[in-house]
Amino acid sequence: MSHQLTTCTFCGTGCGIYLETENNVITGAYPSISHPVNKGKLCIRGWNVHEITNSKDRLLRPLLRNKNGQLQVCSWEDAIDFIAQKIVELKNKYGPDSLAFFNSPRCSNEESYLLQKLARTVIGTNNVDHGTGVYSNNSINVLLEMIGYPASTSSISVIDKSGVIIVDSIDLSMQLPTVGSRVLQSKLKGNKLIVIDTRRNRIAENADIFIQPNPGTESWIYNAMAKVIIDRGLINRRFIKEYCSDYEEFIGSILQFDLQHASEASGVPANLIEEAAQLYASADCASLLFSTGIETRRTSSIQSMINLVLLTGHLGSGRGGIFALTEHNNLQGVCDMGMLPDKLPGYINLNEDSRIKSLEGFWQCKLSRKPGIGARLALKNAANGNIKGIWLSRYDPVSTAYFCDAAKTLEKLDLVIVQHLFLTSTAQFAHVVLPLVAFGEERVTFTNTERRVQLAEKVVMPPDGPLPCWLQIKEISNRLGANWNYKDSADIMDEIGQVVPFYEGINYRSLANDYGKQWPCTKEKPLGTSDIFEDKIRPKSLRFAKMPFIVLDAKPSEEYPFSLVFGMSLYYWHRNVLIQHSEILKREYRTLLLDYPNGFVEINPEDAANLKIRDGDCIKISSSVGSITSWARVTKEIKKGTVFVPYFIQEADRSLIGETVQAMGYRERPVFVKIEKQVL
Ligand code: SF4
């Protein structure tokens, strides 16, 4: 029996785990005690992560759709020939922008780098995006604009030392459980916890201050907190003067955010907002944690959070930081690698001429400067029919893209290429399906939510048939005329180090000797950087954002009295394709299904009593554009006057929100609904 240290690849925490193997089979997993992220802890997903590799349902051979419309086993040669031939055909007929390349934020750095390189250098399009790009790119842009880095500024270990921790709109106990346990341990040590969320989640149960705003009013809370901090003279003047710009414009805009108004708009008592503001501003060290997947939030609401950090100077060693939490294991990495329609690897903008020219020199090709089409638009209606072929790497939009009916789009395309471990719902619409090797069967890297690039090790040989994702991309690219000579995934990381400046000092040799490296990791800083601002903050490099005064004109009415909230639930995880292929996880995540076998929406007990609705009753939820039917889960987790619809009810998004609001990309307007009990 052997034991090898590797990285859990389920969520963005990136816990260190040991895999136990015997006779080329992974037989168990257990936590690393000394790993700086999880310090001997794992959640249930980590303990059972290897079950997916051992699943009997894995795809072992490529599949090609035959003349009768059925997927049929084929050879690798036939699959690659077919793909190369179809890509050339579509590119010649409709141009390079008729093809799009989307991957999952679970893809490794090496796979992501090669997929966007194929799209940009071989095909000539910027039509690349990652599955969560439909919403998380908003956070990236705000962070780049305001602090110059599209990532968490500090290390998870700082949570232990933070006198005050704000957790915004993420149920850590479910999404990033090990981070959640670090937060609770910190709280047990006497540090203060503020939770701001429309749902009373498990972390909120332990909060010193729990702020439950009406949906869409979070920026009012932060702006009112900022005003309290300014009015009470709690701002960090030295920090602002030395490091921040645009302060005057910000101050001009913030004065209108009166505490009383914010209280009325958000439904949160004014004294609670005031208390939270004073607590946060008075801390020596404070951390602010939010999910990069906050789709339901306006850009201004993310800006308002960052403004608060700048106002109090809670950045840099010993002062705390911003944690832009990535729920998927490699969301940070796929963005770093350039799986973005408007940014090249290392976040090079398409208008940065000199940087693009130097990349063109390195890649020896001419790059398109035209922004690409993102996943949302392409999967919604193939960008009005302009997209003819889509490559989907580990991405299963038919199951997870709740913003559109991806199946309808995919069935009309001339080419759908799917790379996955399993025959997913999306694979059912593919012309060709390529089987992938699984966790533990290849050596690749992932970048966690604190910028830590870590190796996931090869601990067993893969079964006969599947190939590593990066190798598939390389073979197809070479068939299309590229001349890529990567011997292994380490070669790809060496190239990434030359293209992405903040990965310069990262290579497999150095990663293997440590618990990964946190970028920026350069030749000057080969050990990496635990806090982005640990050495110094460049003068005037941080920017305040001016806050628009948003008139909350949309309000609940007599006809539609409830605010709609979308979000994650355990049930969502139950539908996750990886969990579906682990017997233990499937059983555990099925808990909610025992009571609600057909799904549920959540309503507050008071609302339920008024409507004479009991737990488990069938209910109809209607907005001004449509309706859905589901089953009531009556719970105090939801604020009175709101209805929580988990993301897994895919048709709910389309039926209740409608095309107009969906088209805005982010949910700029609150949606109101009514609830009626259905008699079956
Ligand atoms: S918290 Fe995330 S990385 Fe850690 S064991 Fe759980 S799923 Fe894996």
XYZ file of C-alpha atoms and ligand atoms in Angstrom:
688
model
C 0.000 0.000 0.000
C 1.371 3.460 -0.794
C 0.368 6.957 0.281
C 0.908 10.068 -1.797
C 0.232 13.707 -1.016
C -1.996 15.434 -3.547
C -4.718 18.106 -3.747
C -8.471 17.648 -3.388
C -10.026 18.807 -6.641
C -13.606 19.324 -5.544
C -13.742 22.964 -4.476
C -11.626 26.111 -4.520
C -10.201 25.507 -1.049
C -7.638 23.055 -2.436
C -7.124 20.930 0.684
C -4.029 18.745 0.948
C -4.940 15.057 0.989
C -3.129 11.758 0.899
C -4.360 9.093 -1.474
C -3.899 5.494 -0.431
C -3.352 3.034 -3.279
C -3.065 -0.710 -3.619
C -2.702 -2.742 -6.822
C -3.255 0.338 -8.995
C -6.534 1.198 -7.230
C -7.131 4.252 -5.019
C -8.489 2.737 -1.840
C -8.821 5.755 0.420
C -8.134 9.414 1.158
C -7.135 11.212 4.349
C -6.096 14.769 5.216
C -2.621 16.232 5.449
C -2.099 17.521 8.974
C 0.595 19.995 8.041
C -1.006 21.414 4.893
C -1.438 25.182 5.467
C -4.939 25.271 4.002
C -6.782 22.464 5.776
C -4.469 21.551 8.697
C -5.714 17.996 9.085
C -9.341 18.568 8.106
C -11.377 17.423 5.118
C -15.053 17.670 4.265
C -17.112 14.705 3.153
C -16.292 15.385 -0.495
C -12.563 15.211 0.195
C -12.811 11.944 2.117
C -14.595 10.371 -0.848
C -13.071 12.202 -3.814
C -11.444 8.997 -5.111
C -14.794 7.224 -5.570
C -15.283 9.125 -8.809
C -12.077 7.709 -10.256
C -13.233 4.211 -9.347
C -16.713 4.664 -10.841
C -17.840 1.852 -13.115
C -19.754 4.346 -15.298
C -16.702 6.080 -16.709
C -16.338 6.541 -20.431
C -13.453 4.470 -21.726
C -13.614 4.925 -25.508
C -14.283 7.903 -27.807
C -17.812 8.057 -29.177
C -18.834 9.341 -32.597
C -22.411 9.961 -33.731
C -23.277 7.634 -36.624
C -25.646 8.127 -39.560
C -28.569 6.876 -37.453
C -27.910 9.592 -34.915
C -26.486 7.272 -32.267
C -23.226 7.660 -30.396
C -21.009 4.757 -31.290
C -17.596 3.642 -30.016
C -14.779 4.641 -32.365
C -10.985 4.754 -32.414
C -8.986 7.783 -31.295
C -7.811 8.222 -34.909
C -11.382 8.386 -36.206
C -12.460 10.810 -33.481
C -9.519 13.151 -34.080
C -9.936 12.951 -37.880
C -13.607 13.824 -37.565
C -12.954 16.797 -35.268
C -10.129 18.206 -37.401
C -12.130 17.821 -40.600
C -15.281 19.473 -39.168
C -13.332 22.353 -37.613
C -11.598 23.097 -40.928
C -14.918 22.852 -42.774
C -16.698 25.291 -40.426
C -13.762 27.686 -40.244
C -13.497 27.826 -44.053
C -17.228 28.225 -44.552
C -18.163 30.610 -41.718
C -14.873 32.021 -40.421
C -12.941 31.447 -37.161
C -15.552 33.178 -35.003
C -18.106 30.496 -35.877
C -16.332 28.237 -33.360
C -16.351 28.586 -29.563
C -14.355 26.879 -26.813
C -15.747 26.644 -23.293
C -14.425 24.729 -20.327
C -15.366 24.002 -16.779
C -13.714 25.849 -13.884
C -12.693 22.321 -12.869
C -10.222 22.061 -15.753
C -6.542 22.132 -14.848
C -4.259 25.056 -15.622
C -2.518 23.061 -18.341
C -5.784 22.078 -20.072
C -7.123 25.623 -19.864
C -3.945 27.170 -21.224
C -3.879 24.790 -24.187
C -7.594 25.125 -24.981
C -7.431 28.913 -25.233
C -4.150 28.630 -27.152
C -5.856 26.321 -29.649
C -8.747 28.791 -30.035
C -6.518 31.848 -30.377
C -3.476 30.636 -32.255
C -4.784 27.740 -34.364
C -8.374 28.826 -35.027
C -7.981 32.612 -34.647
C -10.885 33.437 -32.341
C -11.312 34.860 -28.840
C -14.516 32.858 -28.376
C -13.271 31.264 -25.160
C -14.881 31.265 -21.744
C -15.331 29.118 -18.673
C -18.588 27.707 -17.378
C -18.931 30.194 -14.552
C -17.778 33.072 -16.733
C -21.419 33.830 -17.194
C -21.282 35.613 -13.870
C -17.933 35.493 -12.084
C -16.091 37.662 -14.627
C -17.924 40.567 -13.047
C -15.926 40.141 -9.823
C -12.675 39.789 -11.748
C -13.230 43.078 -13.530
C -14.109 44.944 -10.338
C -11.027 43.620 -8.509
C -8.718 44.419 -11.428
C -10.116 47.912 -11.662
C -9.987 48.698 -7.951
C -6.973 46.831 -6.531
C -5.099 45.763 -9.671
C -5.310 42.015 -8.914
C -8.166 39.690 -9.903
C -7.880 37.451 -6.851
C -7.920 37.091 -3.078
C -5.268 39.344 -1.598
C -4.284 37.208 1.359
C -3.973 33.626 2.640
C -6.664 31.542 4.289
C -4.505 31.423 7.441
C -5.174 35.160 7.943
C -8.765 34.281 8.846
C -7.416 32.841 12.133
C -5.862 36.204 13.015
C -8.684 38.461 11.885
C -10.389 40.260 14.743
C -13.439 40.727 12.514
C -14.572 38.547 9.625
C -17.325 39.526 7.209
C -18.833 36.669 5.185
C -21.012 37.859 2.349
C -23.572 35.762 0.469
C -21.900 32.380 0.605
C -22.801 29.333 2.648
C -19.248 28.288 3.479
C -20.416 25.187 5.296
C -21.639 23.874 1.963
C -19.517 25.523 -0.696
C -16.028 25.673 0.863
C -16.417 23.665 4.091
C -12.792 23.824 5.209
C -12.770 27.612 4.889
C -16.061 27.563 6.802
C -14.464 25.612 9.628
C -11.517 28.082 9.725
C -14.045 30.908 10.102
C -15.857 29.134 12.929
C -12.588 28.272 14.699
C -11.565 31.908 14.481
C -14.910 32.890 15.966
C -14.417 30.359 18.802
C -11.104 32.051 19.594
C -13.042 35.238 20.305
C -12.904 36.962 16.927
C -16.113 38.576 15.700
C -18.191 37.263 12.810
C -20.523 39.364 10.662
C -22.636 37.537 8.078
C -24.502 39.392 5.344
C -26.814 37.101 3.406
C -30.392 36.874 2.218
C -30.468 33.341 3.730
C -29.774 32.353 7.302
C -27.196 29.683 6.511
C -25.217 27.535 8.944
C -22.393 30.066 9.279
C -24.962 32.816 9.918
C -26.280 30.788 12.861
C -22.946 31.471 14.578
C -22.618 35.142 13.659
C -22.227 37.952 16.188
C -24.105 40.154 13.754
C -26.372 38.663 11.117
C -27.606 41.087 8.481
C -30.361 39.688 6.274
C -31.085 42.302 3.599
C -33.880 42.308 1.073
C -32.586 40.828 -2.194
C -30.598 43.301 -4.288
C -30.042 45.835 -1.493
C -26.576 44.732 -0.311
C -24.848 47.809 -1.758
C -27.118 49.969 0.403
C -25.792 48.144 3.460
C -22.130 48.613 2.476
C -22.588 52.217 1.436
C -24.386 53.032 4.668
C -21.586 51.272 6.598
C -19.062 53.413 4.705
C -20.957 56.548 5.633
C -21.058 55.531 9.316
C -17.290 54.947 9.217
C -16.721 58.365 7.637
C -19.129 60.148 9.999
C -17.552 58.559 13.101
C -14.037 59.452 11.925
C -13.030 55.777 11.687
C -11.425 55.957 8.239
C -7.751 55.091 7.818
C -6.514 58.507 6.630
C -2.876 57.556 6.188
C -3.738 54.510 4.076
C -6.146 56.459 1.875
C -3.748 59.360 1.381
C -0.804 57.174 0.514
C -2.320 54.357 -1.531
C -5.749 55.335 -2.867
C -7.053 57.512 -5.668
C -10.544 58.796 -6.559
C -11.377 59.294 -2.881
C -13.016 62.695 -3.405
C -15.377 61.337 -6.088
C -16.247 58.424 -3.829
C -16.954 60.685 -0.856
C -19.165 62.869 -3.041
C -21.242 59.858 -4.011
C -21.430 58.199 -0.589
C -22.885 61.112 1.347
C -26.326 60.383 -0.052
C -26.410 56.916 1.539
C -28.158 57.767 4.725
C -28.406 55.073 7.410
C -32.153 55.432 7.775
C -32.738 55.167 4.033
C -30.517 52.092 3.849
C -32.443 50.526 6.692
C -35.764 51.124 4.953
C -34.494 49.864 1.586
C -32.829 46.745 2.960
C -35.250 45.891 5.744
C -32.296 45.714 8.175
C -32.457 47.647 11.482
C -30.238 50.755 11.343
C -28.501 49.902 14.624
C -27.325 46.572 13.173
C -25.738 48.283 10.148
C -24.139 50.849 12.428
C -22.799 48.212 14.807
C -21.316 46.184 11.931
C -19.620 49.277 10.495
C -18.012 50.249 13.793
C -16.896 46.704 14.525
C -15.256 46.264 11.108
C -13.567 49.670 11.113
C -12.207 49.277 14.650
C -10.496 45.934 14.039
C -6.722 45.856 13.704
C -7.009 43.006 11.241
C -10.214 42.205 9.320
C -11.107 39.855 6.480
C -13.906 40.196 3.981
C -15.005 36.978 2.285
C -17.382 36.900 -0.660
C -18.164 34.515 -3.470
C -17.034 35.415 -6.971
C -20.200 33.693 -8.097
C -22.572 36.364 -6.866
C -24.688 36.530 -9.961
C -27.653 38.188 -8.401
C -25.594 41.223 -7.442
C -24.956 44.450 -9.258
C -21.379 45.465 -10.081
C -21.854 48.378 -7.710
C -22.524 45.993 -4.855
C -19.107 44.327 -5.291
C -17.521 47.777 -5.631
C -19.199 48.876 -2.414
C -17.528 45.989 -0.536
C -14.072 46.876 -1.861
C -14.640 50.566 -1.043
C -15.169 49.544 2.575
C -11.835 47.699 2.629
C -9.988 50.716 1.188
C -11.693 53.100 3.571
C -10.452 51.154 6.585
C -7.111 50.057 5.091
C -7.745 46.391 5.823
C -5.205 45.240 3.255
C -1.628 44.009 3.565
C 0.293 41.959 6.118
C -1.280 42.001 9.543
C -4.202 44.118 8.361
C -6.435 41.437 6.784
C -7.627 41.126 3.241
C -10.209 40.509 0.574
C -11.139 36.902 -0.168
C -12.779 36.544 -3.570
C -13.783 32.945 -2.996
C -13.816 30.598 -5.950
C -16.265 27.797 -5.331
C -14.999 25.588 -8.161
C -11.561 24.097 -7.671
C -9.820 25.946 -10.498
C -11.902 29.012 -11.250
C -8.878 31.155 -10.355
C -6.593 29.112 -12.591
C -8.822 29.035 -15.681
C -9.077 32.838 -15.504
C -5.307 33.205 -14.972
C -4.802 31.019 -18.059
C -6.908 33.321 -20.248
C -10.147 31.352 -20.594
C -11.865 34.725 -20.912
C -13.348 36.209 -24.088
C -11.785 39.630 -23.524
C -8.492 38.790 -21.820
C -5.460 36.745 -22.801
C -3.363 34.700 -20.321
C -2.202 36.878 -17.428
C -5.235 39.163 -17.950
C -3.812 40.947 -21.009
C -6.543 43.189 -22.374
C -7.242 43.110 -26.085
C -6.240 46.772 -26.400
C -2.800 46.334 -24.781
C -0.886 46.500 -28.010
C 2.667 46.022 -26.811
C 1.824 43.071 -24.547
C -0.172 41.409 -27.332
C 2.674 41.959 -29.793
C 5.119 40.291 -27.455
C 2.716 37.341 -27.044
C 2.379 37.153 -30.827
C 6.162 36.948 -31.009
C 6.255 34.170 -28.430
C 3.394 32.179 -29.975
C 4.528 33.092 -33.506
C 1.105 33.995 -34.811
C -1.210 36.940 -35.361
C -3.864 37.279 -32.660
C -7.413 38.529 -33.120
C -8.149 41.777 -31.253
C -11.892 41.255 -31.529
C -13.508 40.395 -28.160
C -14.906 36.894 -28.153
C -18.416 35.671 -27.520
C -18.894 34.409 -23.961
C -20.620 31.231 -22.836
C -23.875 32.940 -21.880
C -24.578 34.328 -25.327
C -23.275 31.315 -27.216
C -25.296 28.811 -25.217
C -28.426 30.912 -25.186
C -29.008 31.077 -28.927
C -25.596 30.348 -30.484
C -25.067 34.137 -30.559
C -28.028 34.574 -32.918
C -26.933 31.610 -34.989
C -23.401 32.871 -35.630
C -21.787 30.052 -33.657
C -21.786 26.775 -35.586
C -19.525 24.617 -33.465
C -18.800 24.413 -29.717
C -16.048 22.573 -27.844
C -17.042 21.794 -24.237
C -14.277 20.608 -21.960
C -15.570 18.988 -18.719
C -18.437 21.478 -18.966
C -22.033 20.231 -18.705
C -24.232 23.248 -19.527
C -27.331 21.151 -20.192
C -27.367 20.322 -16.462
C -25.874 23.483 -15.012
C -26.529 26.507 -17.261
C -29.787 27.510 -15.630
C -29.886 30.791 -17.567
C -30.840 29.115 -20.839
C -32.007 25.939 -22.462
C -28.556 24.821 -23.619
C -29.946 21.586 -25.055
C -32.045 23.540 -27.538
C -28.975 25.454 -28.709
C -26.666 22.459 -28.896
C -29.061 20.345 -30.956
C -29.004 22.954 -33.730
C -25.204 23.172 -34.006
C -23.113 21.579 -36.755
C -20.448 20.464 -34.313
C -20.499 19.732 -30.582
C -17.303 18.278 -29.095
C -17.508 17.080 -25.482
C -14.593 16.022 -23.289
C -15.700 14.368 -20.063
C -15.317 11.442 -17.697
C -18.969 10.492 -18.029
C -21.762 10.473 -20.569
C -23.299 13.689 -19.221
C -26.599 15.268 -20.235
C -24.555 17.541 -22.510
C -22.721 14.595 -24.055
C -26.104 13.336 -25.274
C -26.065 16.260 -27.731
C -22.466 15.787 -28.864
C -21.279 14.732 -32.289
C -18.155 13.380 -30.685
C -17.322 12.549 -27.047
C -13.732 12.170 -25.840
C -13.126 10.234 -22.577
C -10.809 11.825 -20.027
C -8.477 10.355 -17.449
C -9.638 10.991 -13.882
C -8.351 12.506 -10.637
C -5.274 10.584 -9.499
C -4.512 9.308 -13.006
C -2.606 12.361 -14.283
C -0.247 15.016 -12.977
C -1.618 18.528 -13.453
C -1.992 21.734 -11.434
C -4.854 23.755 -9.974
C -4.878 27.224 -8.414
C -6.942 27.550 -5.277
C -8.904 30.456 -3.900
C -5.830 31.992 -2.197
C -3.764 31.851 -5.455
C -1.961 28.666 -4.376
C -0.858 26.668 -7.430
C -0.714 23.005 -6.415
C -0.004 19.670 -8.011
C -2.648 16.988 -8.247
C -0.494 13.901 -8.518
C -0.705 10.803 -10.656
C -1.023 7.945 -8.173
C -2.423 5.193 -10.408
C -2.211 4.302 -14.081
C -5.391 5.188 -16.014
C -7.487 2.395 -17.527
C -6.860 1.532 -21.146
C -8.694 4.049 -23.359
C -9.030 7.557 -21.878
C -6.307 10.146 -22.547
C -5.323 13.258 -20.557
C -7.289 16.311 -21.624
C -4.149 18.330 -22.460
C -2.894 15.522 -24.705
C -6.183 15.414 -26.612
C -6.001 19.178 -27.224
C -2.373 18.889 -28.320
C -3.100 16.052 -30.775
C -6.050 17.850 -32.353
C -4.130 21.137 -32.571
C -1.237 19.399 -34.299
C -3.673 17.747 -36.706
C -4.911 21.271 -37.483
C -1.408 22.461 -38.320
C 0.172 23.392 -34.980
C 3.569 22.060 -34.073
C 3.355 21.585 -30.332
C 6.004 19.390 -28.778
C 4.949 19.161 -25.127
C 6.263 15.855 -23.780
C 4.192 16.086 -20.645
C 2.104 18.490 -18.591
C 5.261 19.851 -16.892
C 6.369 21.241 -20.273
C 3.091 23.151 -20.517
C 3.615 24.680 -17.066
C 7.114 25.741 -18.118
C 5.547 27.611 -21.047
C 2.862 29.127 -18.810
C 5.701 30.509 -16.672
C 7.010 32.353 -19.723
C 3.613 33.745 -20.759
C 1.972 34.626 -17.439
C 4.364 36.913 -15.514
C 3.014 36.055 -12.062
C 3.544 32.299 -12.740
C 7.170 32.905 -13.791
C 8.709 31.063 -10.836
C 6.276 28.138 -10.907
C 7.362 24.764 -12.224
C 6.665 21.155 -11.275
C 10.044 20.738 -9.583
C 9.416 23.553 -7.139
C 5.758 22.642 -6.600
C 6.641 19.059 -5.686
C 8.862 20.236 -2.831
C 6.239 22.271 -1.061
C 2.497 22.717 -0.535
C 2.316 24.606 -3.812
C 3.243 28.231 -4.401
C 1.047 31.291 -4.157
C 1.318 33.670 -7.081
C 2.883 36.127 -7.750
C 5.745 33.632 -7.847
C 8.616 35.078 -9.838
C 12.368 34.673 -10.166
C 12.752 37.437 -7.589
C 10.182 35.807 -5.288
C 10.608 32.069 -5.902
C 8.816 31.125 -2.690
C 5.635 32.864 -3.824
C 3.569 35.511 -2.094
C 1.218 34.830 0.777
C -0.152 38.379 0.794
C -0.232 40.328 -2.458
C 0.449 43.537 -0.562
C 2.951 42.064 1.899
C 6.004 43.989 0.638
C 4.465 47.268 -0.259
C 1.485 48.872 -1.863
C 2.352 51.139 -4.760
C 1.370 54.759 -4.033
C -2.069 55.645 -5.371
C -2.499 52.179 -6.910
C -5.853 51.415 -5.252
C -8.971 53.065 -6.608
C -12.212 53.915 -4.929
C -15.348 53.447 -7.024
C -17.955 56.157 -7.189
C -21.267 54.771 -5.991
C -24.318 55.337 -8.155
C -27.467 56.164 -6.243
C -29.813 53.363 -7.189
C -33.454 54.194 -6.882
C -35.248 51.065 -5.803
C -38.232 51.712 -8.009
C -39.209 48.048 -8.243
C -40.997 47.034 -5.060
C -43.263 44.173 -4.054
C -46.881 44.863 -4.954
C -50.189 43.560 -3.724
C -50.281 41.221 -6.697
C -46.631 40.069 -6.414
C -45.728 40.436 -2.721
C -42.629 38.190 -2.500
C -39.015 38.890 -3.534
C -37.366 36.073 -5.447
C -33.932 34.803 -4.374
C -31.877 32.286 -6.364
C -29.026 30.355 -4.804
C -27.144 27.166 -4.089
C -28.518 24.338 -1.991
C -27.441 20.881 -0.968
C -29.852 19.666 -3.585
C -27.718 21.437 -6.203
C -24.717 19.397 -5.151
C -26.865 16.310 -5.392
C -27.182 16.968 -9.121
C -23.452 17.564 -9.577
C -22.188 15.081 -12.143
C -19.209 14.040 -9.992
C -21.343 13.415 -6.915
C -23.722 11.394 -9.042
C -20.837 8.993 -9.617
C -19.808 8.514 -6.000
C -22.050 6.144 -4.054
C -21.273 7.683 -0.653
C -21.647 11.292 -1.750
C -24.814 10.515 -3.681
C -26.308 8.951 -0.570
C -25.289 11.851 1.678
C -26.408 14.599 -0.663
C -29.706 12.881 -1.220
C -30.800 13.752 2.337
C -33.075 16.564 1.279
C -34.627 14.419 -1.394
C -36.088 12.103 1.210
C -38.513 14.838 2.215
C -38.778 16.577 -1.155
C -38.340 13.904 -3.833
C -39.268 16.321 -6.628
C -37.336 19.360 -5.422
C -38.547 22.394 -3.475
C -38.661 26.138 -3.070
C -38.259 27.697 0.358
C -40.665 30.031 2.122
C -40.710 31.568 5.586
C -42.998 29.955 8.236
C -44.974 33.189 8.760
C -45.657 33.540 5.045
C -46.553 29.859 4.866
C -49.006 30.204 7.753
C -50.669 33.238 6.142
C -51.102 31.317 2.905
C -52.149 28.122 4.729
C -49.254 26.288 3.138
C -47.681 23.358 4.941
C -44.263 21.873 4.470
C -44.299 19.627 1.399
C -47.407 21.212 -0.170
C -47.448 21.725 -3.911
C -47.303 25.446 -4.734
C -47.382 27.624 -7.825
C -44.961 30.551 -8.003
C -45.826 33.214 -10.571
C -44.118 36.406 -11.693
C -45.373 38.893 -14.274
C -43.712 36.812 -17.019
C -44.437 33.197 -16.111
C -44.861 30.547 -13.460
C -43.510 27.259 -12.122
C -44.883 24.571 -9.858
C -42.843 23.112 -7.020
C -43.054 21.918 -3.410
C -42.822 24.109 -0.328
C -39.964 23.769 2.109
C -41.007 25.886 5.072
C -37.916 27.210 6.828
C -36.709 30.097 8.963
C -33.564 30.265 6.818
C -35.559 32.510 4.522
C -36.581 36.011 5.422
C -40.273 36.826 5.609
C -41.408 38.184 2.255
C -38.871 36.246 0.174
C -38.966 32.994 -1.775
C -35.779 31.007 -2.316
C -35.475 29.017 -5.520
C -32.424 26.725 -5.719
C -30.450 26.926 -8.955
C -31.194 23.342 -9.848
C -34.716 24.222 -10.948
C -33.458 25.240 -14.354
C -36.774 26.205 -15.862
C -37.466 28.546 -12.906
C -34.898 31.065 -14.038
C -36.297 31.227 -17.529
C -39.960 31.077 -16.542
C -39.916 33.576 -13.690
C -37.294 36.072 -14.791
C -37.957 36.200 -18.503
C -35.811 37.106 -21.463
C -35.586 40.860 -20.862
C -34.010 40.711 -17.433
C -31.921 37.659 -18.371
C -30.507 39.550 -21.338
C -28.934 42.071 -18.962
C -26.429 39.387 -18.039
C -26.552 40.222 -14.337
C -29.750 40.428 -12.447
C -30.044 44.176 -12.413
C -33.618 44.171 -11.248
C -35.308 42.363 -8.385
C -38.098 40.007 -9.386
C -41.347 39.725 -7.444
C -43.656 36.755 -7.338
C -46.850 35.461 -5.803
C -47.399 32.040 -4.267
C -50.545 29.953 -4.517
C -51.231 26.614 -2.943
C -52.058 23.952 -5.512
C -54.627 21.293 -4.828
C -53.512 18.050 -6.433
S -13.246 21.764 1.453
Fe -13.105 21.530 -0.765
S -10.975 21.021 -1.194
Fe -11.345 20.664 1.009
S -11.909 18.507 1.174
Fe -13.810 19.656 0.950
S -14.229 19.670 -1.248
Fe -12.076 19.091 -0.979
